[in-house]
């Protein structure tokens, strides 16, 4: 694209106006949902509505404002106040809320309110049927479990901190306090992978005998997901850490879901030996020329019968040759275990589903950590506010991903996500939203996603 064309195209990019249009298209009732939450504040002393504060927190995330102070400085403009007023619907709004006001509110608000808000958003996306064709085997929604560290401190931060002892280079032992979170992300399409559930990995109190861990958090998270989405057909995915029989039993027997985990010899040794044994006796199916790399797949169903296990364990693998920068060839291998039977017809889709999770691990959280939102930045030392900040980031991320999937400029202008969020900030600060924009935002339109 020519420089001039590029400038013309950039002019059409309306930034925050388009963001509001996409948000309104998918969630007409978002404002009402925010206002319906249980307001924890004393109603006689409040200046700002929950929608004022909620939208401001969403804007903080999508405009890439990492600290509360940075947000206060950048959002202190007439145009920002006007746009926020339009979003929140509070006609009496005359000032941007101060970050202390937001933090005070988030210290009091129950995180369940934001979880419920997210549930309403996810449910309406699923009901919209727009993403149905991306379900695994046309039936199952893929839900991916993934844990990540959030904060680490040298001193105790709160009573729920996880604690570890680390050997320092000088031989001394040092205690470290940290917080971790387990996310369940639902795959709506290749580029829309959003938060379905969150479980904080934390200790109930100080000095517990056994620290909370990812598997325990996963069990709590699965229970919540079943409660929130009782009839949703789900295939749970995760890395080898989750390939434990107790997890498989939970998925199959208790929740009637399917599973697809990365298989590692170290995690399921007997199963791996059984599979190798079947393969060596020509009992496994082999198919060549699959996927982009034209690699080779191999699979055997019901390996549990040989391994003497109770749960259904179908094993499949994929390998291809690749050349390194130095010109050396090496083989890349993947192996998975699933309750879904593998066939000649579905093997390619199963491989893509299994590998898809790499994308999430590498892009999803990285984006949240280093690029766009800096989830590791501590906005408040209060642990309730910390959870709410985290959940608001997930909610903002849903809106951001839909906006990115819709955005025709990003691809054409080869914009990075970071540039997109600074573009949103620029337009939020600089653009006076007109009557015409308002009717564009609220008009009923069809929104095409990539
Ligand atoms: Zn803590």
Coordinates of C-alpha atoms and ligand atoms in Angstrom, one line a residue:
X1 CA 0.0 0.0 0.0
X2 CA 1.2 3.5 -0.9
X3 CA 1.9 6.0 1.8
X4 CA -0.9 8.2 0.6
X5 CA -3.4 5.3 0.5
X6 CA -2.2 4.4 4.0
X7 CA -2.9 7.9 5.3
X8 CA -6.4 7.8 3.7
X9 CA -7.2 4.4 5.2
X10 CA -6.0 5.6 8.6
X11 CA -8.4 8.5 8.5
X12 CA -11.3 6.0 8.1
X13 CA -10.1 4.2 11.3
X14 CA -12.4 5.8 13.9
X15 CA -10.7 4.0 16.9
X16 CA -12.9 4.4 20.0
X17 CA -16.0 4.9 17.9
X18 CA -15.6 1.6 16.1
X19 CA -14.7 -0.1 19.4
X20 CA -18.0 1.2 20.8
X21 CA -19.9 0.0 17.7
X22 CA -18.5 -3.5 17.9
X23 CA -19.1 -3.7 21.7
X24 CA -22.7 -2.5 21.3
X25 CA -23.2 -5.0 18.4
X26 CA -22.3 -8.0 20.5
X27 CA -23.6 -6.8 23.9
X28 CA -26.5 -4.3 23.6
X29 CA -27.2 -4.7 27.3
X30 CA -23.7 -4.4 28.6
X31 CA -24.4 -1.1 30.4
X32 CA -27.5 -2.5 32.1
X33 CA -25.6 -5.6 33.1
X34 CA -23.0 -3.5 34.8
X35 CA -25.6 -1.3 36.5
X36 CA -27.4 -4.4 37.8
X37 CA -24.4 -5.7 39.8
X38 CA -24.7 -5.5 43.6
X39 CA -23.3 -2.1 44.4
X40 CA -21.2 -2.4 47.6
X41 CA -21.0 1.3 48.3
X42 CA -23.1 3.4 50.6
X43 CA -25.7 4.8 48.1
X44 CA -26.0 8.2 49.8
X45 CA -22.3 9.2 49.1
X46 CA -21.8 8.1 45.6
X47 CA -21.0 10.4 42.6
X48 CA -20.2 7.8 40.0
X49 CA -22.4 5.0 38.8
X50 CA -21.0 1.4 38.5
X51 CA -21.2 1.9 34.7
X52 CA -18.9 5.0 35.0
X53 CA -16.3 3.0 36.9
X54 CA -16.8 -0.2 34.9
X55 CA -16.3 1.4 31.6
X56 CA -13.4 3.5 32.8
X57 CA -11.6 0.3 33.9
X58 CA -12.4 -1.3 30.6
X59 CA -10.9 1.7 28.8
X60 CA -7.9 1.6 31.0
X61 CA -7.2 -1.9 29.7
X62 CA -8.0 -1.4 26.0
X63 CA -6.1 1.9 25.8
X64 CA -3.0 0.1 27.3
X65 CA -2.8 2.2 30.5
X66 CA -0.6 0.1 32.8
X67 CA -0.7 2.1 36.0
X68 CA -3.5 3.8 37.6
X69 CA -1.6 7.1 37.7
X70 CA -0.8 6.9 34.0
X71 CA -4.5 6.5 33.4
X72 CA -5.4 9.4 35.6
X73 CA -3.0 11.7 33.6
X74 CA -4.0 10.5 30.1
X75 CA -7.8 10.4 30.7
X76 CA -8.0 13.9 32.2
X77 CA -9.6 15.5 29.1
X78 CA -12.9 17.0 28.1
X79 CA -13.3 14.6 25.2
X80 CA -12.7 11.6 27.5
X81 CA -15.4 12.8 29.9
X82 CA -17.9 13.2 27.0
X83 CA -17.2 9.8 25.6
X84 CA -17.3 8.1 29.0
X85 CA -20.6 9.8 29.6
X86 CA -21.9 8.4 26.4
X87 CA -20.8 4.9 27.3
X88 CA -22.0 4.8 30.8
X89 CA -25.2 6.8 30.1
X90 CA -24.7 8.9 33.2
X91 CA -25.9 12.4 32.2
X92 CA -24.6 13.9 35.4
X93 CA -21.0 12.8 34.8
X94 CA -18.8 15.9 34.7
X95 CA -15.4 14.6 35.8
X96 CA -13.4 11.5 35.2
X97 CA -13.4 9.4 38.3
X98 CA -10.0 9.4 40.2
X99 CA -8.1 6.2 40.5
X100 CA -8.6 6.1 44.2
X101 CA -12.3 6.1 43.6
X102 CA -12.0 3.1 41.3
X103 CA -9.8 1.3 43.7
X104 CA -12.0 1.9 46.6
X105 CA -15.0 0.5 44.6
X106 CA -13.0 -2.5 43.5
X107 CA -11.9 -3.2 47.1
X108 CA -15.5 -3.6 48.1
X109 CA -17.1 -5.2 45.0
X110 CA -17.6 -9.0 45.1
X111 CA -15.5 -10.7 42.3
X112 CA -18.6 -12.9 41.8
X113 CA -20.3 -9.8 40.2
X114 CA -17.7 -9.5 37.5
X115 CA -17.7 -13.3 37.0
X116 CA -21.4 -13.1 36.4
X117 CA -21.0 -10.2 34.0
X118 CA -18.5 -12.3 32.1
X119 CA -20.9 -15.2 32.1
X120 CA -23.6 -13.1 30.5
X121 CA -21.2 -11.9 27.8
X122 CA -19.9 -15.4 27.0
X123 CA -23.4 -16.9 27.0
X124 CA -24.7 -14.3 24.6
X125 CA -21.7 -15.0 22.2
X126 CA -22.5 -18.7 22.3
X127 CA -26.2 -18.1 21.8
X128 CA -25.4 -15.9 18.8
X129 CA -24.4 -19.1 16.9
X130 CA -21.8 -17.0 14.9
X131 CA -19.0 -19.2 16.2
X132 CA -20.8 -22.6 16.0
X133 CA -18.8 -23.8 13.0
X134 CA -15.6 -23.6 15.0
X135 CA -16.6 -26.2 17.5
X136 CA -14.5 -29.4 17.6
X137 CA -16.1 -32.1 15.5
X138 CA -19.0 -29.7 15.0
X139 CA -20.1 -30.4 18.6
X140 CA -17.7 -29.5 21.4
X141 CA -16.6 -26.2 22.6
X142 CA -12.9 -26.3 23.3
X143 CA -12.0 -25.1 26.8
X144 CA -8.3 -24.7 27.6
X145 CA -6.8 -24.8 31.0
X146 CA -3.7 -22.7 31.6
X147 CA -2.0 -21.4 34.7
X148 CA 0.2 -18.4 35.0
X149 CA 2.0 -16.4 37.7
X150 CA 0.7 -13.0 38.5
X151 CA 2.8 -11.3 41.2
X152 CA 5.8 -12.2 43.3
X153 CA 6.9 -10.4 46.4
X154 CA 9.8 -10.6 48.9
X155 CA 7.5 -9.8 51.7
X156 CA 4.2 -11.3 52.7
X157 CA 1.5 -9.5 50.7
X158 CA -1.7 -11.0 52.1
X159 CA -2.9 -14.0 54.0
X160 CA -3.7 -15.9 50.8
X161 CA -0.2 -15.7 49.3
X162 CA 1.5 -18.9 48.1
X163 CA 4.9 -19.2 49.6
X164 CA 8.1 -20.8 48.4
X165 CA 11.7 -21.0 49.6
X166 CA 14.3 -20.1 47.1
X167 CA 18.0 -20.8 47.3
X168 CA 19.9 -17.6 46.6
X169 CA 23.3 -17.5 44.8
X170 CA 25.0 -16.8 48.2
X171 CA 23.5 -20.0 49.6
X172 CA 21.0 -18.2 51.8
X173 CA 17.4 -19.3 51.6
X174 CA 14.8 -16.6 50.9
X175 CA 11.1 -16.8 51.2
X176 CA 9.1 -15.6 48.2
X177 CA 5.4 -14.8 48.2
X178 CA 3.4 -15.1 45.0
X179 CA 0.0 -15.2 43.4
X180 CA -1.0 -17.5 40.5
X181 CA -4.1 -17.8 38.5
X182 CA -5.7 -20.6 36.5
X183 CA -7.7 -19.6 33.4
X184 CA -10.2 -21.6 31.4
X185 CA -10.4 -20.1 27.9
X186 CA -13.0 -21.0 25.4
X187 CA -12.1 -21.1 21.8
X188 CA -14.7 -19.3 19.7
X189 CA -12.5 -19.1 16.6
X190 CA -8.8 -19.1 15.7
X191 CA -8.4 -15.5 16.8
X192 CA -11.1 -15.2 19.4
X193 CA -10.1 -17.2 22.5
X194 CA -11.7 -15.7 25.6
X195 CA -11.8 -16.1 29.3
X196 CA -14.6 -18.5 30.4
X197 CA -13.6 -18.9 34.0
X198 CA -10.9 -17.9 36.5
X199 CA -9.6 -19.6 39.6
X200 CA -7.0 -17.9 41.8
X201 CA -4.5 -20.3 43.1
X202 CA -4.0 -19.2 46.7
X203 CA -3.9 -20.6 50.2
X204 CA -7.0 -20.4 52.4
X205 CA -4.9 -19.0 55.2
X206 CA -1.3 -18.5 56.2
X207 CA 0.7 -21.5 57.4
X208 CA -1.3 -24.1 55.6
X209 CA 0.2 -27.6 55.5
X210 CA -0.1 -28.0 51.8
X211 CA 0.1 -25.2 49.3
X212 CA -2.7 -24.8 46.8
X213 CA -1.8 -26.1 43.4
X214 CA -2.9 -26.0 39.8
X215 CA -4.6 -29.4 39.8
X216 CA -6.7 -28.5 42.9
X217 CA -7.5 -25.1 41.4
X218 CA -8.5 -26.9 38.2
X219 CA -10.9 -29.1 40.1
X220 CA -12.6 -26.1 41.6
X221 CA -12.7 -24.3 38.3
X222 CA -14.3 -27.2 36.5
X223 CA -17.0 -27.4 39.1
X224 CA -17.7 -23.7 38.6
X225 CA -17.8 -24.1 34.8
X226 CA -20.3 -27.0 35.1
X227 CA -22.5 -24.9 37.4
X228 CA -22.4 -21.9 35.1
X229 CA -22.8 -23.8 31.8
X230 CA -24.6 -27.0 32.7
X231 CA -25.6 -28.1 29.2
X232 CA -22.6 -26.8 27.1
X233 CA -20.9 -29.6 25.3
X234 CA -17.2 -29.2 26.2
X235 CA -13.9 -30.7 25.4
X236 CA -11.4 -29.8 28.1
X237 CA -7.8 -29.3 26.9
X238 CA -4.6 -28.8 28.8
X239 CA -1.0 -29.8 28.9
X240 CA 0.4 -33.0 30.3
X241 CA 0.1 -31.7 33.9
X242 CA -3.7 -32.3 33.6
X243 CA -3.4 -35.7 32.1
X244 CA -4.1 -37.3 35.4
X245 CA -6.7 -40.1 35.8
X246 CA -8.5 -38.1 38.4
X247 CA -9.0 -35.2 36.0
X248 CA -10.2 -37.6 33.3
X249 CA -12.7 -39.2 35.6
X250 CA -14.0 -35.8 36.6
X251 CA -14.5 -34.8 33.0
X252 CA -16.2 -38.0 31.9
X253 CA -18.1 -39.3 34.8
X254 CA -19.1 -36.3 36.8
X255 CA -19.4 -33.6 34.2
X256 CA -20.0 -35.7 31.0
X257 CA -17.4 -33.7 29.0
X258 CA -14.7 -34.9 26.7
X259 CA -11.0 -34.2 27.1
X260 CA -7.8 -33.7 25.0
X261 CA -4.5 -33.5 26.9
X262 CA -0.9 -33.4 25.8
X263 CA 0.6 -36.7 26.5
X264 CA 4.0 -37.1 28.1
X265 CA 5.7 -40.3 28.8
X266 CA 6.6 -39.1 32.3
X267 CA 3.0 -38.4 33.1
X268 CA 1.3 -41.5 31.8
X269 CA 4.1 -44.1 31.6
X270 CA 2.1 -47.3 31.4
X271 CA -0.2 -45.8 28.8
X272 CA 2.8 -44.7 26.7
X273 CA 4.4 -48.1 26.8
X274 CA 1.1 -49.7 25.8
X275 CA 0.8 -47.4 22.9
X276 CA 4.3 -48.1 21.7
X277 CA 3.6 -51.8 22.1
X278 CA 0.5 -51.5 19.9
X279 CA 2.4 -49.5 17.4
X280 CA 5.2 -52.0 17.1
X281 CA 2.7 -54.7 16.4
X282 CA 1.2 -52.8 13.6
X283 CA -1.9 -52.1 15.6
X284 CA -1.8 -48.3 15.0
X285 CA -3.2 -46.5 12.0
X286 CA -0.7 -44.3 10.1
X287 CA -1.6 -41.4 7.8
X288 CA 0.8 -39.3 5.8
X289 CA 0.7 -35.8 4.3
X290 CA -1.4 -34.1 6.9
X291 CA -1.7 -30.4 7.8
X292 CA 0.5 -27.5 6.5
X293 CA 3.7 -29.4 7.1
X294 CA 2.5 -32.6 5.3
X295 CA 3.6 -34.5 8.3
X296 CA 2.7 -38.0 9.5
X297 CA 0.0 -38.9 12.0
X298 CA -0.4 -42.1 13.9
X299 CA -3.2 -43.2 16.3
X300 CA -4.6 -46.1 18.3
X301 CA -8.0 -46.0 20.0
X302 CA -8.8 -47.5 23.4
X303 CA -5.3 -47.9 24.6
X304 CA -6.7 -48.2 28.1
X305 CA -7.7 -51.8 27.4
X306 CA -4.1 -52.7 26.9
X307 CA -2.9 -50.5 29.7
X308 CA -5.5 -51.8 32.2
X309 CA -7.0 -48.3 32.8
X310 CA -10.5 -47.4 33.5
X311 CA -10.9 -44.2 31.6
X312 CA -11.1 -44.1 27.8
X313 CA -7.7 -43.2 26.4
X314 CA -7.3 -42.7 22.7
X315 CA -3.7 -41.8 21.7
X316 CA -2.7 -39.9 18.6
X317 CA 0.5 -38.3 17.5
X318 CA 1.9 -36.1 14.8
X319 CA 5.4 -35.5 13.5
X320 CA 7.0 -33.6 10.7
X321 CA 10.5 -32.7 9.6
X322 CA 11.7 -29.1 9.8
X323 CA 15.0 -27.4 9.0
X324 CA 16.7 -25.1 11.5
X325 CA 18.4 -21.9 10.5
X326 CA 21.8 -23.7 10.3
X327 CA 20.3 -26.1 7.7
X328 CA 20.0 -29.1 10.0
X329 CA 16.8 -31.2 9.8
X330 CA 15.1 -32.3 12.9
X331 CA 11.7 -33.9 13.7
X332 CA 9.0 -32.1 15.7
X333 CA 6.7 -34.5 17.6
X334 CA 3.5 -34.1 19.4
X335 CA 1.4 -36.7 21.2
X336 CA -2.0 -36.4 22.8
X337 CA -4.5 -38.4 24.7
X338 CA -8.2 -38.0 24.3
X339 CA -11.6 -39.4 25.2
X340 CA -12.7 -38.7 21.7
X341 CA -12.2 -41.6 19.2
X342 CA -9.7 -40.7 16.5
X343 CA -10.7 -41.7 12.9
X344 CA -9.2 -41.2 9.4
X345 CA -11.7 -38.4 8.9
X346 CA -11.2 -36.4 12.1
X347 CA -7.4 -36.9 12.7
X348 CA -6.4 -33.6 11.0
X349 CA -9.0 -31.6 13.0
X350 CA -7.9 -33.3 16.2
X351 CA -4.2 -32.5 15.5
X352 CA -5.0 -28.9 14.9
X353 CA -7.1 -28.7 18.1
X354 CA -4.3 -30.2 20.0
X355 CA -1.7 -27.9 18.6
X356 CA -3.9 -24.9 18.9
X357 CA -3.3 -24.7 22.5
X358 CA 0.3 -23.7 21.8
X359 CA -1.0 -20.6 20.2
X360 CA -2.9 -19.7 23.4
X361 CA 0.0 -20.3 25.7
X362 CA 2.4 -18.4 23.5
X363 CA 0.2 -15.5 22.4
X364 CA -2.7 -15.2 24.8
X365 CA -1.0 -14.8 28.1
X366 CA 2.1 -13.1 26.6
X367 CA -0.2 -10.5 25.2
X368 CA -1.7 -10.0 28.6
X369 CA 1.6 -10.0 30.4
X370 CA 4.0 -8.1 28.3
X371 CA 2.1 -6.3 25.6
X372 CA -1.3 -5.0 26.1
X373 CA -2.5 -5.2 29.7
X374 CA 0.5 -6.0 31.9
X375 CA -1.6 -8.3 34.2
X376 CA 1.5 -8.5 36.3
X377 CA 1.3 -4.9 37.2
X378 CA -0.2 -4.6 40.7
X379 CA -2.9 -1.9 40.6
X380 CA -3.8 -2.4 44.2
X381 CA -2.4 -4.1 47.3
X382 CA -5.8 -5.1 48.4
X383 CA -6.4 -8.7 47.4
X384 CA -10.1 -8.3 46.6
X385 CA -9.3 -5.3 44.3
X386 CA -6.5 -7.2 42.7
X387 CA -9.0 -10.0 41.7
X388 CA -11.4 -7.5 40.4
X389 CA -8.7 -5.7 38.4
X390 CA -7.8 -9.1 36.9
X391 CA -11.4 -10.0 36.0
X392 CA -11.9 -6.5 34.4
X393 CA -8.8 -7.2 32.3
X394 CA -10.4 -10.4 31.1
X395 CA -13.7 -8.6 30.3
X396 CA -11.9 -5.9 28.5
X397 CA -10.0 -8.6 26.6
X398 CA -13.2 -10.1 25.3
X399 CA -14.2 -6.7 23.9
X400 CA -10.7 -6.1 22.5
X401 CA -10.5 -9.5 20.7
X402 CA -13.9 -8.9 19.1
X403 CA -12.8 -5.5 18.0
X404 CA -9.5 -6.9 16.6
X405 CA -11.3 -9.7 14.8
X406 CA -13.6 -7.1 13.2
X407 CA -11.0 -4.4 12.5
X408 CA -10.3 -4.2 8.8
X409 CA -7.5 -1.6 9.2
X410 CA -5.2 -3.7 11.3
X411 CA -4.5 -6.2 8.5
X412 CA -4.3 -3.6 5.8
X413 CA -2.0 -1.3 7.7
X414 CA -0.1 -4.2 9.3
X415 CA -0.8 -2.7 12.7
X416 CA 0.5 -4.4 15.8
X417 CA -1.8 -4.9 18.8
X418 CA 0.2 -2.3 20.7
X419 CA -0.3 0.2 18.0
X420 CA -4.0 -0.6 18.0
X421 CA -4.3 0.2 21.7
X422 CA -2.4 3.4 21.4
X423 CA -4.7 4.2 18.5
X424 CA -7.6 3.7 20.8
X425 CA -6.1 5.9 23.4
X426 CA -5.4 8.6 20.8
X427 CA -9.0 8.6 19.6
X428 CA -10.4 8.4 23.1
X429 CA -8.4 11.5 24.0
X430 CA -8.7 13.4 20.7
X431 CA -12.0 12.5 19.1
X432 CA -15.2 14.3 19.9
X433 CA -17.9 11.8 19.3
X434 CA -20.6 13.3 17.0
X435 CA -24.3 12.7 16.7
X436 CA -23.6 10.8 13.5
X437 CA -21.1 8.6 15.4
X438 CA -23.7 7.9 18.0
X439 CA -26.3 6.7 15.4
X440 CA -23.5 4.6 13.8
X441 CA -22.7 3.0 17.2
X442 CA -26.3 2.1 18.0
X443 CA -27.5 1.3 14.5
X444 CA -28.3 -2.3 13.9
X445 CA -25.6 -3.6 11.7
X446 CA -24.0 -6.9 10.7
X447 CA -20.5 -7.3 12.0
X448 CA -18.2 -9.6 10.0
X449 CA -15.3 -11.1 11.8
X450 CA -12.2 -12.3 10.2
Ligands
LIG1 ZN1 -1.0 -12.2 48.7

